[in-house]
Short mmCIF file of N, CA and C in Angstrom, two decimals:
data_model
loop_
_atom_site.label_atom_id
_atom_site.label_comp_id
_atom_site.label_asym_id
_atom_site.label_seq_id
_atom_site.Cartn_x
_atom_site.Cartn_y
_atom_site.Cartn_z
N UNK A 1 0.76 -1.14 0.07
CA UNK A 1 0.09 0.05 -0.15
C UNK A 1 0.90 1.29 0.08
N UNK A 2 0.64 2.20 -0.69
CA UNK A 2 1.32 3.42 -0.77
C UNK A 2 1.30 4.20 0.50
N UNK A 3 2.20 5.12 0.76
CA UNK A 3 2.25 5.94 1.98
C UNK A 3 1.02 6.68 2.07
N UNK A 4 0.54 7.41 1.01
CA UNK A 4 -0.67 8.34 0.98
C UNK A 4 -1.73 7.41 1.47
N UNK A 5 -2.06 6.35 0.92
CA UNK A 5 -3.24 5.55 1.31
C UNK A 5 -3.37 5.11 2.75
N UNK A 6 -1.92 4.77 3.13
CA UNK A 6 -1.91 4.28 4.52
C UNK A 6 -2.19 5.46 5.50
N UNK A 7 -1.66 6.73 5.14
CA UNK A 7 -1.92 7.98 6.05
C UNK A 7 -3.39 8.25 6.11
N UNK A 8 -4.03 8.17 4.79
CA UNK A 8 -5.42 8.52 4.85
C UNK A 8 -6.37 7.41 5.63
N UNK A 9 -5.95 6.17 5.64
CA UNK A 9 -6.59 5.09 6.53
C UNK A 9 -6.48 5.41 7.93
N UNK A 10 -5.37 5.78 8.37
CA UNK A 10 -5.02 5.98 9.79
C UNK A 10 -5.99 7.30 10.30
N UNK A 11 -5.99 8.31 9.50
CA UNK A 11 -6.67 9.55 9.79
C UNK A 11 -8.21 9.41 9.68
N UNK A 12 -8.81 8.42 8.98
CA UNK A 12 -10.21 8.14 8.94
C UNK A 12 -10.89 7.86 10.28
N UNK A 13 -11.78 8.51 10.70
CA UNK A 13 -12.35 8.02 11.95
C UNK A 13 -13.03 6.68 11.83
N UNK A 14 -12.82 5.85 12.89
CA UNK A 14 -13.33 4.53 12.91
C UNK A 14 -14.97 4.60 13.43
N UNK A 15 -15.63 3.89 12.64
CA UNK A 15 -16.92 3.61 13.07
C UNK A 15 -17.11 2.31 13.95
N UNK A 16 -17.91 2.55 14.93
CA UNK A 16 -18.01 1.33 15.90
C UNK A 16 -18.95 0.27 15.05
N UNK A 17 -18.56 -0.91 15.33
CA UNK A 17 -19.20 -2.15 14.79
C UNK A 17 -20.50 -2.30 15.21
N UNK A 18 -21.36 -2.42 14.39
CA UNK A 18 -22.81 -2.71 14.73
C UNK A 18 -23.22 -4.05 14.28
N UNK A 19 -24.10 -4.55 15.13
CA UNK A 19 -24.57 -6.11 14.82
C UNK A 19 -25.98 -5.84 15.32
N UNK A 20 -26.63 -6.93 14.97
CA UNK A 20 -28.11 -7.00 15.30
C UNK A 20 -28.30 -7.53 16.75
N UNK A 21 -27.22 -7.86 17.55
CA UNK A 21 -27.29 -8.44 18.74
C UNK A 21 -27.23 -7.34 19.83
N UNK A 22 -27.93 -7.62 20.88
CA UNK A 22 -27.94 -6.51 22.15
C UNK A 22 -26.69 -6.88 22.85
N UNK A 23 -25.99 -5.90 23.24
CA UNK A 23 -24.98 -6.14 24.19
C UNK A 23 -25.34 -6.60 25.60
N UNK A 24 -24.60 -7.53 26.07
CA UNK A 24 -24.87 -7.97 27.42
C UNK A 24 -24.38 -7.07 28.46
N UNK A 25 -25.06 -7.17 29.60
CA UNK A 25 -24.51 -6.39 30.73
C UNK A 25 -23.44 -7.18 31.31
N UNK A 26 -22.45 -6.27 31.90
CA UNK A 26 -21.14 -6.91 32.55
C UNK A 26 -21.48 -7.72 33.71
N UNK A 27 -20.71 -8.82 33.95
CA UNK A 27 -21.04 -9.75 35.12
C UNK A 27 -19.88 -9.24 36.05
N UNK A 28 -19.98 -10.09 36.98
CA UNK A 28 -19.12 -9.99 38.20
C UNK A 28 -17.72 -10.32 37.72
N UNK A 29 -17.52 -11.22 36.77
CA UNK A 29 -16.08 -11.55 36.32
C UNK A 29 -15.56 -10.53 35.43
N UNK A 30 -16.35 -9.49 34.93
CA UNK A 30 -15.78 -8.39 33.99
C UNK A 30 -15.72 -7.17 34.84
N UNK A 31 -15.30 -7.24 36.18
CA UNK A 31 -15.02 -6.14 36.96
C UNK A 31 -13.87 -5.26 36.53
N UNK A 32 -12.80 -5.94 35.97
CA UNK A 32 -11.66 -5.43 35.82
C UNK A 32 -11.62 -4.62 34.40
N UNK A 33 -12.54 -5.16 33.50
CA UNK A 33 -12.59 -4.61 32.09
C UNK A 33 -13.90 -4.07 31.72
N UNK A 34 -14.17 -2.77 32.21
CA UNK A 34 -15.51 -2.18 31.79
C UNK A 34 -15.52 -1.38 30.38
N UNK A 35 -14.23 -1.31 29.82
CA UNK A 35 -14.21 -0.54 28.65
C UNK A 35 -14.73 -1.16 27.40
N UNK A 36 -14.71 -2.46 27.17
CA UNK A 36 -15.32 -3.05 26.10
C UNK A 36 -16.25 -4.23 26.48
N UNK A 37 -17.56 -3.97 26.03
CA UNK A 37 -18.56 -4.90 26.22
C UNK A 37 -18.78 -5.56 25.02
N UNK A 38 -18.65 -7.02 24.86
CA UNK A 38 -18.77 -7.64 23.61
C UNK A 38 -20.15 -8.26 23.76
N UNK A 39 -20.90 -8.20 22.61
CA UNK A 39 -22.16 -8.99 22.46
C UNK A 39 -21.96 -10.45 22.38
N UNK A 40 -22.91 -11.14 22.82
CA UNK A 40 -22.74 -12.62 22.66
C UNK A 40 -23.67 -12.78 21.48
N UNK A 41 -23.09 -13.94 20.78
CA UNK A 41 -23.80 -14.19 19.48
C UNK A 41 -23.96 -15.71 19.69
N UNK A 42 -25.28 -16.07 19.07
CA UNK A 42 -25.64 -17.41 19.13
C UNK A 42 -25.38 -17.87 17.87
N UNK A 43 -24.33 -18.88 17.79
CA UNK A 43 -23.79 -19.49 16.56
C UNK A 43 -24.25 -20.88 16.47
N UNK A 44 -25.22 -21.25 15.68
CA UNK A 44 -25.57 -22.59 15.34
C UNK A 44 -25.08 -23.00 14.12
N UNK A 45 -24.47 -24.17 14.07
CA UNK A 45 -23.79 -24.69 12.79
C UNK A 45 -24.81 -24.90 11.79
N UNK A 46 -24.49 -24.62 10.51
CA UNK A 46 -25.24 -24.78 9.32
C UNK A 46 -24.86 -26.13 8.72
N UNK A 47 -25.90 -26.87 8.69
CA UNK A 47 -25.67 -28.33 8.12
C UNK A 47 -25.87 -28.31 6.55
N UNK A 48 -24.75 -28.56 5.97
CA UNK A 48 -24.65 -28.72 4.58
C UNK A 48 -24.77 -29.99 4.06
N UNK A 49 -25.63 -30.31 3.20
CA UNK A 49 -25.84 -31.70 2.69
C UNK A 49 -24.65 -32.24 1.88
N UNK A 50 -24.38 -33.51 2.00
CA UNK A 50 -23.28 -33.96 1.33
C UNK A 50 -23.56 -34.01 -0.09
N UNK A 51 -22.44 -33.87 -1.05
CA UNK A 51 -22.84 -34.05 -2.49
C UNK A 51 -23.08 -35.43 -2.89
N UNK A 52 -23.75 -35.64 -3.89
CA UNK A 52 -24.03 -37.14 -4.20
C UNK A 52 -22.70 -37.88 -4.58
N UNK A 53 -22.70 -39.10 -4.24
CA UNK A 53 -21.53 -39.82 -4.26
C UNK A 53 -21.18 -40.03 -5.89
N UNK A 54 -19.85 -39.71 -6.25
CA UNK A 54 -19.49 -39.66 -7.54
C UNK A 54 -19.50 -41.05 -8.14
N UNK A 55 -19.07 -42.08 -7.41
CA UNK A 55 -19.24 -43.46 -8.02
C UNK A 55 -20.47 -43.78 -8.35
N UNK A 56 -21.70 -43.39 -7.71
CA UNK A 56 -22.97 -43.79 -8.13
C UNK A 56 -23.31 -43.01 -9.46
N UNK A 57 -22.90 -41.70 -9.66
CA UNK A 57 -23.02 -40.98 -10.87
C UNK A 57 -22.32 -41.52 -12.05
N UNK A 58 -21.12 -42.13 -11.59
CA UNK A 58 -20.35 -42.66 -12.81
C UNK A 58 -21.04 -43.98 -13.16
N UNK A 59 -21.63 -44.75 -12.27
CA UNK A 59 -22.32 -46.05 -12.67
C UNK A 59 -23.56 -45.47 -13.46
N UNK A 60 -24.33 -44.61 -13.08
CA UNK A 60 -25.40 -44.29 -13.98
C UNK A 60 -24.85 -43.83 -15.47
N UNK A 61 -23.87 -42.96 -15.37
CA UNK A 61 -23.31 -42.67 -16.83
C UNK A 61 -22.83 -43.87 -17.74
N UNK A 62 -22.19 -44.81 -16.83
CA UNK A 62 -21.63 -46.09 -17.71
C UNK A 62 -22.78 -46.87 -18.20
N UNK A 63 -23.75 -47.11 -17.37
CA UNK A 63 -24.97 -47.89 -17.73
C UNK A 63 -25.83 -47.05 -18.93
N UNK A 64 -25.80 -45.93 -18.83
CA UNK A 64 -26.45 -45.13 -19.92
C UNK A 64 -25.71 -45.28 -21.19
N UNK A 65 -24.45 -45.17 -21.05
CA UNK A 65 -23.63 -45.28 -22.39
C UNK A 65 -23.71 -46.65 -22.86
N UNK A 66 -23.69 -47.63 -22.10
CA UNK A 66 -23.91 -49.08 -22.39
C UNK A 66 -25.12 -49.31 -23.13
N UNK A 67 -26.24 -48.84 -22.55
CA UNK A 67 -27.58 -48.87 -23.34
C UNK A 67 -27.55 -48.10 -24.55
N UNK A 68 -27.21 -46.78 -24.48
CA UNK A 68 -27.19 -45.89 -25.70
C UNK A 68 -26.33 -46.34 -26.84
N UNK A 69 -25.23 -46.89 -26.62
CA UNK A 69 -24.28 -47.36 -27.63
C UNK A 69 -24.46 -48.80 -27.92
N UNK A 70 -24.70 -49.58 -26.89
CA UNK A 70 -24.72 -51.00 -27.04
C UNK A 70 -25.99 -51.52 -27.76
N UNK A 71 -27.09 -50.88 -27.60
CA UNK A 71 -28.31 -51.23 -28.35
C UNK A 71 -28.19 -51.03 -29.93
N UNK A 72 -27.89 -49.99 -30.51
CA UNK A 72 -27.68 -50.03 -31.78
C UNK A 72 -26.75 -50.75 -32.42
N UNK A 73 -25.51 -50.99 -31.75
CA UNK A 73 -24.44 -51.99 -32.19
C UNK A 73 -24.89 -53.39 -31.95
N UNK A 74 -25.68 -53.72 -31.18
CA UNK A 74 -26.18 -54.99 -31.07
C UNK A 74 -27.25 -55.26 -32.17
N UNK A 75 -28.16 -54.33 -32.37
CA UNK A 75 -28.97 -54.39 -33.61
C UNK A 75 -28.32 -54.47 -35.07
N UNK A 76 -27.14 -53.63 -35.14
CA UNK A 76 -26.32 -53.77 -36.19
C UNK A 76 -25.63 -55.20 -36.39
N UNK A 77 -25.10 -55.73 -35.32
CA UNK A 77 -24.51 -57.13 -35.32
C UNK A 77 -25.60 -58.14 -35.77
N UNK A 78 -26.91 -57.88 -35.26
CA UNK A 78 -28.01 -58.79 -35.59
C UNK A 78 -28.35 -58.90 -37.13
N UNK A 79 -28.29 -57.53 -37.52
CA UNK A 79 -28.63 -57.46 -39.03
C UNK A 79 -27.57 -58.10 -39.89
N UNK A 80 -26.49 -57.80 -39.44
CA UNK A 80 -25.04 -58.25 -40.19
C UNK A 80 -25.15 -59.88 -40.13
N UNK A 81 -25.40 -60.33 -39.07
CA UNK A 81 -25.43 -61.90 -38.83
C UNK A 81 -26.70 -62.36 -39.73
N UNK A 82 -27.73 -61.77 -39.65
CA UNK A 82 -28.88 -62.33 -40.71
C UNK A 82 -28.46 -62.18 -42.04
N UNK A 83 -27.76 -61.18 -42.42
CA UNK A 83 -27.37 -61.05 -43.94
C UNK A 83 -26.34 -62.09 -44.39
N UNK A 84 -25.41 -62.11 -43.44
CA UNK A 84 -24.36 -63.31 -43.50
C UNK A 84 -25.07 -64.58 -43.75
N UNK A 85 -26.10 -64.97 -42.93
CA UNK A 85 -26.78 -66.28 -43.06
C UNK A 85 -27.58 -66.35 -44.38
N UNK A 86 -28.11 -65.22 -44.76
CA UNK A 86 -28.74 -65.24 -46.12
C UNK A 86 -27.83 -65.33 -47.24
N UNK A 87 -26.64 -64.69 -47.11
CA UNK A 87 -25.68 -64.91 -48.09
C UNK A 87 -25.25 -66.31 -48.29
N UNK A 88 -24.91 -66.92 -47.03
CA UNK A 88 -24.49 -68.34 -47.18
C UNK A 88 -25.68 -69.22 -47.66
N UNK A 89 -26.86 -68.94 -47.48
CA UNK A 89 -27.90 -69.71 -47.87
C UNK A 89 -28.03 -69.70 -49.58
N UNK A 90 -27.82 -68.42 -50.07
CA UNK A 90 -27.71 -68.19 -51.43
C UNK A 90 -26.56 -68.87 -52.10
N UNK A 91 -25.38 -68.82 -51.38
CA UNK A 91 -24.21 -69.44 -51.98
C UNK A 91 -24.38 -71.00 -52.05
N UNK A 92 -25.11 -71.54 -51.14
CA UNK A 92 -25.39 -73.04 -51.21
C UNK A 92 -26.23 -73.43 -52.30
N UNK A 93 -26.97 -72.49 -52.95
CA UNK A 93 -27.56 -72.73 -54.09
C UNK A 93 -28.85 -73.41 -53.90
N UNK A 94 -29.28 -74.42 -54.55
CA UNK A 94 -30.46 -75.34 -54.55
C UNK A 94 -30.23 -76.45 -53.75
N UNK A 95 -29.18 -76.52 -52.90
CA UNK A 95 -28.90 -77.70 -52.17
C UNK A 95 -29.94 -77.76 -51.00
N UNK A 96 -30.94 -78.79 -50.94
CA UNK A 96 -31.81 -78.73 -49.90
C UNK A 96 -31.23 -79.35 -48.60
N UNK A 97 -30.07 -79.92 -48.64
CA UNK A 97 -29.39 -80.56 -47.35
C UNK A 97 -28.67 -79.51 -46.62
N UNK A 98 -28.31 -78.50 -47.41
CA UNK A 98 -27.29 -77.59 -46.60
C UNK A 98 -28.16 -76.62 -45.67
N UNK A 99 -27.79 -76.53 -44.35
CA UNK A 99 -28.74 -75.81 -43.56
C UNK A 99 -27.60 -74.70 -42.92
N UNK A 100 -28.02 -73.49 -43.10
CA UNK A 100 -27.15 -72.36 -42.64
C UNK A 100 -27.04 -72.41 -41.02
N UNK A 101 -25.74 -72.00 -40.53
CA UNK A 101 -25.52 -71.89 -39.22
C UNK A 101 -26.27 -70.69 -38.62
N UNK A 102 -27.08 -71.15 -37.63
CA UNK A 102 -28.09 -70.04 -37.00
C UNK A 102 -27.56 -69.56 -35.70
N UNK A 103 -26.20 -70.12 -35.37
CA UNK A 103 -25.78 -69.67 -33.99
C UNK A 103 -25.21 -68.26 -33.94
N UNK A 104 -24.86 -67.73 -35.08
CA UNK A 104 -24.35 -66.30 -35.01
C UNK A 104 -25.69 -65.36 -34.84
N UNK A 105 -26.84 -65.52 -35.54
CA UNK A 105 -27.95 -64.98 -35.39
C UNK A 105 -28.61 -65.14 -33.88
N UNK A 106 -28.46 -66.33 -33.38
CA UNK A 106 -28.96 -66.40 -32.03
C UNK A 106 -28.14 -65.78 -30.92
N UNK A 107 -26.88 -65.74 -31.08
CA UNK A 107 -25.93 -64.95 -30.21
C UNK A 107 -26.18 -63.48 -30.35
N UNK A 108 -26.44 -63.04 -31.56
CA UNK A 108 -26.59 -61.68 -31.79
C UNK A 108 -28.11 -61.16 -31.10
N UNK A 109 -28.98 -62.17 -31.23
CA UNK A 109 -30.34 -61.81 -30.63
C UNK A 109 -30.21 -61.69 -29.14
N UNK A 110 -29.32 -62.64 -28.68
CA UNK A 110 -29.08 -62.73 -27.14
C UNK A 110 -28.56 -61.17 -26.69
N UNK A 111 -27.54 -60.75 -27.41
CA UNK A 111 -26.87 -59.61 -27.05
C UNK A 111 -27.95 -58.47 -27.37
N UNK A 112 -28.78 -58.44 -28.18
CA UNK A 112 -29.93 -57.40 -28.24
C UNK A 112 -30.72 -57.27 -27.03
N UNK A 113 -31.12 -58.48 -26.57
CA UNK A 113 -31.86 -58.56 -25.56
C UNK A 113 -31.27 -58.15 -24.28
N UNK A 114 -30.13 -58.48 -24.06
CA UNK A 114 -29.46 -58.04 -22.94
C UNK A 114 -29.18 -56.57 -22.96
N UNK A 115 -28.71 -55.94 -24.08
CA UNK A 115 -28.27 -54.67 -23.98
C UNK A 115 -29.63 -53.68 -24.21
N UNK A 116 -30.64 -54.20 -24.80
CA UNK A 116 -31.89 -53.41 -25.02
C UNK A 116 -32.87 -53.45 -23.80
N UNK A 117 -32.94 -54.62 -23.29
CA UNK A 117 -34.05 -54.83 -22.25
C UNK A 117 -33.37 -55.02 -20.86
N UNK A 118 -32.26 -55.99 -20.70
CA UNK A 118 -31.82 -56.33 -19.53
C UNK A 118 -31.02 -55.08 -18.83
N UNK A 119 -30.22 -54.35 -19.47
CA UNK A 119 -29.42 -53.28 -18.89
C UNK A 119 -30.36 -52.27 -18.44
N UNK A 120 -31.36 -51.59 -19.17
CA UNK A 120 -32.21 -50.65 -18.49
C UNK A 120 -33.11 -51.16 -17.59
N UNK A 121 -33.52 -52.27 -17.55
CA UNK A 121 -34.33 -52.90 -16.56
C UNK A 121 -33.62 -52.98 -15.31
N UNK A 122 -32.59 -53.66 -15.25
CA UNK A 122 -31.70 -53.75 -14.06
C UNK A 122 -31.19 -52.44 -13.53
N UNK A 123 -30.99 -51.50 -14.50
CA UNK A 123 -30.59 -50.12 -13.88
C UNK A 123 -31.79 -49.45 -13.27
N UNK A 124 -32.93 -49.67 -13.86
CA UNK A 124 -34.13 -49.03 -13.31
C UNK A 124 -34.25 -49.60 -11.75
N UNK A 125 -34.17 -50.80 -11.74
CA UNK A 125 -34.46 -51.41 -10.39
C UNK A 125 -33.41 -51.13 -9.40
N UNK A 126 -32.10 -51.15 -9.87
CA UNK A 126 -31.03 -50.52 -8.98
C UNK A 126 -31.27 -49.33 -8.46
N UNK A 127 -31.63 -48.28 -9.35
CA UNK A 127 -31.97 -46.89 -9.09
C UNK A 127 -33.10 -46.72 -8.07
N UNK A 128 -34.11 -47.63 -8.36
CA UNK A 128 -35.30 -47.58 -7.52
C UNK A 128 -34.75 -48.04 -6.05
N UNK A 129 -33.94 -49.12 -5.88
CA UNK A 129 -33.59 -49.59 -4.60
C UNK A 129 -32.65 -48.67 -3.96
N UNK A 130 -31.90 -47.86 -4.90
CA UNK A 130 -30.91 -46.78 -4.06
C UNK A 130 -31.65 -45.49 -3.92
N UNK A 131 -32.93 -45.51 -4.22
CA UNK A 131 -33.77 -44.34 -3.97
C UNK A 131 -33.28 -43.19 -4.84
N UNK A 132 -32.88 -43.28 -6.04
CA UNK A 132 -32.54 -42.41 -7.11
C UNK A 132 -33.65 -42.11 -8.02
N UNK A 133 -34.49 -41.35 -7.81
CA UNK A 133 -35.85 -41.12 -8.34
C UNK A 133 -35.57 -40.81 -9.83
N UNK A 134 -34.75 -39.78 -10.15
CA UNK A 134 -34.52 -39.30 -11.50
C UNK A 134 -33.87 -40.45 -12.31
N UNK A 135 -32.85 -41.17 -11.78
CA UNK A 135 -32.26 -42.17 -12.46
C UNK A 135 -33.37 -43.45 -12.79
N UNK A 136 -34.09 -43.72 -11.94
CA UNK A 136 -35.18 -44.78 -11.99
C UNK A 136 -36.20 -44.19 -13.09
N UNK A 137 -36.58 -43.12 -13.05
CA UNK A 137 -37.37 -42.55 -14.23
C UNK A 137 -36.74 -42.61 -15.69
N UNK A 138 -35.54 -42.11 -15.70
CA UNK A 138 -34.72 -42.24 -16.85
C UNK A 138 -34.54 -43.63 -17.50
N UNK A 139 -34.19 -44.49 -16.64
CA UNK A 139 -33.87 -45.98 -17.14
C UNK A 139 -35.21 -46.57 -17.40
N UNK A 140 -36.29 -46.28 -16.73
CA UNK A 140 -37.54 -46.87 -17.13
C UNK A 140 -37.96 -46.22 -18.43
N UNK A 141 -37.72 -45.01 -18.77
CA UNK A 141 -38.10 -44.55 -20.14
C UNK A 141 -37.16 -45.07 -21.20
N UNK A 142 -36.03 -45.44 -20.86
CA UNK A 142 -35.04 -46.08 -21.75
C UNK A 142 -35.58 -47.56 -22.07
N UNK A 143 -36.02 -48.23 -21.01
CA UNK A 143 -36.64 -49.55 -21.18
C UNK A 143 -37.82 -49.33 -22.23
N UNK A 144 -38.66 -48.44 -21.95
CA UNK A 144 -39.86 -48.31 -22.78
C UNK A 144 -39.42 -47.88 -24.30
N UNK A 145 -38.58 -47.04 -24.40
CA UNK A 145 -37.95 -46.76 -25.71
C UNK A 145 -37.25 -47.84 -26.44
N UNK A 146 -36.69 -48.91 -25.76
CA UNK A 146 -36.09 -50.01 -26.45
C UNK A 146 -37.08 -51.07 -26.56
N UNK A 147 -38.05 -51.46 -25.57
CA UNK A 147 -38.93 -52.62 -25.59
C UNK A 147 -40.06 -52.37 -26.67
N UNK A 148 -40.53 -51.30 -26.68
CA UNK A 148 -41.79 -50.99 -27.55
C UNK A 148 -41.41 -51.36 -29.08
N UNK A 149 -40.40 -50.66 -29.72
CA UNK A 149 -40.04 -51.15 -30.98
C UNK A 149 -39.66 -52.63 -31.28
N UNK A 150 -38.93 -53.00 -30.12
CA UNK A 150 -38.29 -54.53 -30.36
C UNK A 150 -39.66 -55.54 -30.39
N UNK A 151 -40.64 -55.18 -29.34
CA UNK A 151 -41.65 -56.11 -29.42
C UNK A 151 -42.79 -55.74 -30.36
N UNK A 152 -42.65 -54.66 -31.09
CA UNK A 152 -43.54 -54.41 -32.16
C UNK A 152 -42.92 -55.15 -33.53
N UNK A 153 -41.64 -55.09 -33.69
CA UNK A 153 -41.06 -55.94 -34.84
C UNK A 153 -41.05 -57.36 -34.56
N UNK A 154 -40.95 -57.75 -33.33
CA UNK A 154 -40.86 -59.40 -33.18
C UNK A 154 -41.70 -59.59 -31.72
N UNK A 155 -42.99 -59.89 -31.76
CA UNK A 155 -43.71 -60.14 -30.58
C UNK A 155 -43.04 -61.07 -29.72
N UNK A 156 -43.25 -60.81 -28.24
CA UNK A 156 -42.64 -61.68 -27.35
C UNK A 156 -42.88 -63.19 -27.44
N UNK A 157 -44.01 -63.83 -27.81
CA UNK A 157 -44.08 -65.26 -28.14
C UNK A 157 -42.97 -65.63 -29.28
N UNK A 158 -42.92 -64.80 -30.34
CA UNK A 158 -41.98 -65.31 -31.34
C UNK A 158 -40.47 -65.12 -30.93
N UNK A 159 -40.15 -64.18 -30.17
CA UNK A 159 -38.95 -63.94 -29.61
C UNK A 159 -38.55 -65.02 -28.76
N UNK A 160 -39.43 -65.38 -27.94
CA UNK A 160 -39.18 -66.62 -26.91
C UNK A 160 -39.08 -67.85 -27.62
N UNK A 161 -39.80 -68.02 -28.66
CA UNK A 161 -39.51 -69.32 -29.62
C UNK A 161 -38.11 -69.39 -30.30
N UNK A 162 -37.75 -68.07 -30.85
CA UNK A 162 -36.36 -68.00 -31.45
C UNK A 162 -35.20 -68.14 -30.24
N UNK A 163 -35.49 -67.68 -29.26
CA UNK A 163 -34.55 -67.70 -28.15
C UNK A 163 -34.38 -69.23 -27.68
N UNK A 164 -35.57 -69.83 -27.53
CA UNK A 164 -35.48 -71.35 -27.12
C UNK A 164 -34.97 -72.25 -28.14
N UNK A 165 -35.20 -71.93 -29.34
CA UNK A 165 -34.61 -72.76 -30.37
C UNK A 165 -33.03 -72.48 -30.46
N UNK A 166 -32.64 -71.39 -30.12
CA UNK A 166 -31.21 -71.09 -30.18
C UNK A 166 -30.62 -71.70 -28.86
N UNK A 167 -31.24 -71.66 -27.84
CA UNK A 167 -30.47 -72.28 -26.56
C UNK A 167 -30.73 -73.77 -26.47
N UNK A 168 -31.59 -74.28 -27.08
CA UNK A 168 -31.83 -75.83 -27.07
C UNK A 168 -31.08 -76.57 -28.25
N UNK A 169 -30.72 -75.83 -29.15
CA UNK A 169 -29.72 -76.37 -30.21
C UNK A 169 -30.39 -76.47 -31.34
#
């Protein structure tokens, strides 16, 4: 601070501190010091809520990314597996004894079901158990967004028959 400012601060009259509290009367312990009477303040601690756990937030982000990116990729995998099966059937020509390998299509169907239905359903249940209302609503909406078109294209009985045929051989 410059010397001029320092001199100006020293010469300025000091105002007494004002607060909203009433000064207390001096007690018997304050017999020696009557010049300054300090007001008592009632200080109650302010409770600050803890921020949400970052690990839970990272879990929701990871599950959302898994659903949002995994579902289209699994659908693309199913499409390409079906196209490969169709190409193999056309390459076999008119041979009625040649049966195309359906295991790739069945595996792709399982991945679609896991990523489109199981991930958002399990995430919604976990969010509801952990009492995260917004996450539960979001994952329930993701489940609806995935399930409605999937069940519209392939009804659940047909889906169950295809899945059972793949798993039993």
